[in-house]
Amino acid sequence: AKTMPHSGEKNIASCAADGQVRMGEIQEGGKVETRQLAKHRGRAHKLAVDPLSPHLLLSTGEDGKVLEIDTRAPPQAVTELVRVTRTNGRVVALNCISLSPASSNLFCVGGGDSFCRVFDRRMTVSGDHESTRVREVAKLCPTHLREGPALRWGLSITCTAYSSTGAEILASYNDELIYEFSADCGATPQAAPKAAGGLLFSLPPPRNTRGAEEGGSAGGGDG
């Protein structure tokens, strides 16, 4: 759940396993009224709020979509910014989203593969069925997690977060470690999206993980 900025902490957006994104509004006397803002197919996992706008938020879900929601508009007016897919066309279920403090036009997402993807809302490309979607400006992953055993583990990103300045991005991996990337490569589409990723720290290793069985250190949990 996220408290909407400039609302006096009376407007709270939430998402859940039913795929719905809802707005709860606290009325005088403490009564709460809720309404649906949008709906994902499958679970909706995370929200990101634009700190400069009291009416704008982004949501992610297992349908691989990032939805841009104007809380003043009806549900049918929701904008689909991104539908993340692998090179083979399969949808990447999204677990998390984070807006850059340096520019709320930049956001990163992570989910059912090993790549943290950065997008810029100012840059659009033609999508399916003549729709317009925003451009991916970086695709970040530690070098050793790009192929081989990491793919067989079913590795996924559980959480992404920008640093307070927006200069770095953190990504946590299930049954693996936490890595830090430079966010500079997400500033322009010309930047090379092949950052190796620096190990930030690891959590105590769980027992009998597939990562440990492959001979690498493993750790971590949901971020």
Short mmCIF file of C-alpha atoms in Angstrom, two decimals:
data_model
loop_
_atom_site.label_atom_id
_atom_site.label_comp_id
_atom_site.label_asym_id
_atom_site.label_seq_id
_atom_site.Cartn_x
_atom_site.Cartn_y
_atom_site.Cartn_z
CA ALA A 1 0.00 0.00 0.00
CA LYS A 2 1.08 3.58 -0.67
CA THR A 3 -0.13 6.85 0.82
CA MET A 4 -0.78 9.35 -1.96
CA PRO A 5 1.30 12.53 -1.67
CA HIS A 6 -0.40 15.84 -0.81
CA SER A 7 -3.51 13.99 0.41
CA GLY A 8 -3.08 14.57 4.13
CA GLU A 9 -2.55 10.80 4.49
CA LYS A 10 -6.23 10.27 3.70
CA ASN A 11 -5.86 8.59 0.30
CA ILE A 12 -4.21 5.16 0.29
CA ALA A 13 -3.61 3.06 -2.83
CA SER A 14 -3.23 -0.71 -2.53
CA CYS A 15 -2.90 -3.82 -4.67
CA ALA A 16 -3.44 -7.49 -3.95
CA ALA A 17 -3.58 -11.10 -5.15
CA ASP A 18 -6.91 -10.53 -6.90
CA GLY A 19 -5.07 -8.25 -9.35
CA GLN A 20 -6.98 -5.15 -8.32
CA VAL A 21 -5.47 -1.75 -7.65
CA ARG A 22 -7.77 0.15 -5.32
CA MET A 23 -7.97 3.54 -3.69
CA GLY A 24 -9.11 3.90 -0.11
CA GLU A 25 -10.31 7.34 0.93
CA ILE A 26 -10.68 8.18 4.60
CA GLN A 27 -13.75 10.34 5.08
CA GLU A 28 -14.73 12.62 7.94
CA GLY A 29 -15.61 10.57 10.99
CA GLY A 30 -13.20 7.79 10.02
CA LYS A 31 -15.37 6.08 7.40
CA VAL A 32 -13.36 4.53 4.56
CA GLU A 33 -14.61 4.26 1.01
CA THR A 34 -12.74 2.22 -1.61
CA ARG A 35 -12.93 2.02 -5.39
CA GLN A 36 -11.15 0.08 -8.10
CA LEU A 37 -8.59 1.99 -10.15
CA ALA A 38 -7.24 -0.79 -12.36
CA LYS A 39 -6.90 -4.55 -12.62
CA HIS A 40 -4.07 -6.90 -13.62
CA ARG A 41 -4.45 -10.45 -14.83
CA GLY A 42 -3.06 -12.50 -11.97
CA ARG A 43 -1.58 -11.00 -8.81
CA ALA A 44 -0.69 -7.32 -8.58
CA HIS A 45 2.48 -7.07 -6.53
CA LYS A 46 3.78 -3.51 -6.18
CA LEU A 47 2.89 0.16 -6.56
CA ALA A 48 5.08 3.20 -7.14
CA VAL A 49 3.87 6.72 -6.41
CA ASP A 50 5.06 9.86 -8.17
CA PRO A 51 6.03 12.18 -5.28
CA LEU A 52 5.30 15.23 -7.44
CA SER A 53 1.73 14.23 -8.23
CA PRO A 54 -1.18 13.50 -5.88
CA HIS A 55 -3.01 11.63 -8.64
CA LEU A 56 -0.44 9.43 -10.43
CA LEU A 57 0.80 5.95 -9.59
CA LEU A 58 2.28 2.94 -11.37
CA SER A 59 1.42 -0.71 -10.71
CA THR A 60 3.03 -4.03 -11.65
CA GLY A 61 1.68 -7.56 -11.80
CA GLU A 62 2.11 -11.13 -12.92
CA ASP A 63 0.76 -10.23 -16.37
CA GLY A 64 4.10 -8.49 -17.03
CA LYS A 65 2.47 -5.08 -17.30
CA VAL A 66 3.24 -1.70 -15.83
CA LEU A 67 0.07 0.39 -15.66
CA GLU A 68 0.02 4.16 -15.31
CA ILE A 69 -3.02 5.19 -13.31
CA ASP A 70 -4.58 8.61 -12.92
CA THR A 71 -6.65 8.28 -9.76
CA ARG A 72 -9.13 10.87 -11.05
CA ALA A 73 -9.94 8.86 -14.18
CA PRO A 74 -12.22 5.81 -14.61
CA PRO A 75 -10.57 2.33 -14.74
CA GLN A 76 -10.93 2.12 -18.52
CA ALA A 77 -8.65 5.16 -18.87
CA VAL A 78 -5.60 3.32 -17.45
CA THR A 79 -2.49 3.49 -19.65
CA GLU A 80 -0.38 0.39 -20.27
CA LEU A 81 3.21 1.64 -20.28
CA VAL A 82 5.06 -1.67 -20.52
CA ARG A 83 4.46 -5.34 -21.12
CA VAL A 84 7.72 -7.11 -20.32
CA THR A 85 8.54 -10.22 -22.34
CA ARG A 86 11.56 -12.43 -22.92
CA THR A 87 13.19 -12.73 -26.33
CA ASN A 88 10.99 -15.78 -27.00
CA GLY A 89 7.85 -13.71 -26.37
CA ARG A 90 6.96 -15.22 -23.01
CA VAL A 91 5.69 -12.78 -20.41
CA VAL A 92 7.94 -11.90 -17.47
CA ALA A 93 5.82 -11.74 -14.30
CA LEU A 94 6.78 -8.56 -12.44
CA ASN A 95 7.37 -8.53 -8.70
CA CYS A 96 8.52 -4.97 -8.09
CA ILE A 97 8.83 -1.42 -9.37
CA SER A 98 10.75 1.65 -8.20
CA LEU A 99 10.72 5.28 -9.36
CA SER A 100 13.98 7.22 -9.56
CA PRO A 101 14.23 10.08 -7.03
CA ALA A 102 16.32 11.95 -9.61
CA SER A 103 13.54 11.84 -12.21
CA SER A 104 10.13 10.27 -11.80
CA ASN A 105 10.13 9.61 -15.55
CA LEU A 106 12.63 6.81 -14.93
CA PHE A 107 11.51 3.58 -13.30
CA CYS A 108 12.94 0.10 -12.93
CA VAL A 109 11.18 -3.25 -12.63
CA GLY A 110 12.17 -6.80 -11.74
CA GLY A 111 10.47 -10.15 -11.78
CA GLY A 112 10.57 -13.63 -13.22
CA ASP A 113 14.03 -13.53 -14.79
CA SER A 114 17.47 -12.19 -13.85
CA PHE A 115 17.23 -8.76 -15.51
CA CYS A 116 16.45 -5.44 -13.87
CA ARG A 117 14.94 -3.31 -16.62
CA VAL A 118 14.93 0.48 -16.67
CA PHE A 119 12.35 2.49 -18.64
CA ASP A 120 11.84 6.17 -19.43
CA ARG A 121 8.26 7.45 -19.61
CA ARG A 122 9.36 10.28 -21.90
CA MET A 123 10.50 7.87 -24.63
CA THR A 124 7.82 5.98 -26.51
CA VAL A 125 7.83 3.24 -29.13
CA SER A 126 5.07 1.65 -31.17
CA GLY A 127 3.66 -1.45 -29.46
CA ASP A 128 1.26 -4.19 -30.46
CA HIS A 129 -2.05 -3.24 -32.10
CA GLU A 130 -0.87 0.33 -32.73
CA SER A 131 -0.49 1.04 -29.02
CA THR A 132 2.32 3.20 -27.66
CA ARG A 133 4.64 1.99 -24.95
CA VAL A 134 7.68 3.41 -23.22
CA ARG A 135 11.21 2.49 -24.20
CA GLU A 136 13.54 0.21 -22.28
CA VAL A 137 16.75 2.18 -21.75
CA ALA A 138 18.76 -0.36 -19.76
CA LYS A 139 18.75 -4.07 -18.98
CA LEU A 140 20.90 -4.79 -15.94
CA CYS A 141 22.17 -8.13 -14.70
CA PRO A 142 25.34 -9.46 -13.04
CA THR A 143 27.44 -11.10 -15.73
CA HIS A 144 27.47 -14.55 -14.12
CA LEU A 145 23.65 -14.59 -13.88
CA ARG A 146 23.04 -14.00 -17.58
CA GLU A 147 23.29 -17.62 -18.67
CA GLY A 148 24.13 -21.18 -17.65
CA PRO A 149 23.13 -22.50 -14.20
CA ALA A 150 21.42 -19.26 -13.22
CA LEU A 151 18.81 -19.77 -15.90
CA ARG A 152 18.16 -23.32 -14.80
CA TRP A 153 17.54 -22.20 -11.22
CA GLY A 154 14.50 -20.20 -12.25
CA LEU A 155 16.20 -17.13 -10.82
CA SER A 156 14.04 -14.05 -10.25
CA ILE A 157 14.31 -10.55 -8.79
CA THR A 158 12.31 -10.08 -5.62
CA CYS A 159 12.84 -6.36 -5.08
CA THR A 160 14.40 -3.31 -6.74
CA ALA A 161 15.13 0.08 -5.19
CA TYR A 162 16.85 3.30 -6.16
CA SER A 163 19.28 4.98 -3.79
CA SER A 164 18.20 8.28 -2.24
CA THR A 165 20.01 10.23 -4.97
CA GLY A 166 18.86 7.98 -7.81
CA ALA A 167 22.49 7.24 -8.72
CA GLU A 168 22.32 3.52 -7.92
CA ILE A 169 19.85 0.69 -8.21
CA LEU A 170 19.72 -2.27 -5.83
CA ALA A 171 18.30 -5.62 -6.90
CA SER A 172 17.75 -8.65 -4.66
CA TYR A 173 17.56 -12.16 -6.14
CA ASN A 174 15.78 -15.21 -4.75
CA ASP A 175 18.23 -17.84 -3.44
CA GLU A 176 21.09 -15.55 -4.46
CA LEU A 177 22.60 -12.22 -3.45
CA ILE A 178 21.92 -8.48 -3.54
CA TYR A 179 23.61 -6.41 -6.25
CA GLU A 180 24.17 -2.73 -6.90
CA PHE A 181 24.12 -1.18 -10.38
CA SER A 182 24.96 2.29 -11.56
CA ALA A 183 21.77 4.02 -12.65
CA ASP A 184 23.61 6.27 -15.10
CA CYS A 185 23.15 3.76 -17.88
CA GLY A 186 19.42 4.28 -17.57
CA ALA A 187 19.63 7.98 -18.38
CA THR A 188 19.85 7.67 -22.16
CA PRO A 189 18.95 4.98 -24.68
CA GLN A 190 22.50 5.08 -26.04
CA ALA A 191 24.02 3.77 -22.81
CA ALA A 192 25.30 0.20 -22.97
CA PRO A 193 22.94 -1.98 -20.85
CA LYS A 194 25.60 -4.49 -19.85
CA ALA A 195 26.67 -3.46 -16.38
CA ALA A 196 28.29 -6.35 -14.56
CA GLY A 197 26.74 -5.42 -11.23
CA GLY A 198 28.67 -5.16 -7.97
CA LEU A 199 27.94 -7.44 -5.05
CA LEU A 200 26.66 -5.28 -2.23
CA PHE A 201 26.12 -7.85 0.51
CA SER A 202 24.69 -11.29 1.04
CA LEU A 203 22.23 -12.60 3.58
CA PRO A 204 22.77 -15.81 5.56
CA PRO A 205 22.58 -18.76 3.15
CA PRO A 206 19.43 -20.88 3.33
CA ARG A 207 19.81 -24.63 3.51
CA ASN A 208 19.63 -26.90 0.49
CA THR A 209 19.17 -24.17 -2.10
CA ARG A 210 19.79 -24.87 -5.73
CA GLY A 211 22.37 -22.10 -5.77
CA ALA A 212 24.38 -23.88 -3.09
CA GLU A 213 24.08 -27.18 -4.91
CA GLU A 214 25.65 -25.57 -7.99
CA GLY A 215 28.69 -24.69 -5.88
CA GLY A 216 28.05 -20.93 -5.48
CA SER A 217 27.23 -19.03 -2.34
CA ALA A 218 23.56 -18.40 -1.90
CA GLY A 219 21.53 -16.23 0.30
CA GLY A 220 18.75 -13.79 0.43
CA GLY A 221 15.06 -13.63 0.60
CA ASP A 222 12.30 -11.30 -0.38
CA GLY A 223 13.37 -7.67 -0.45
#
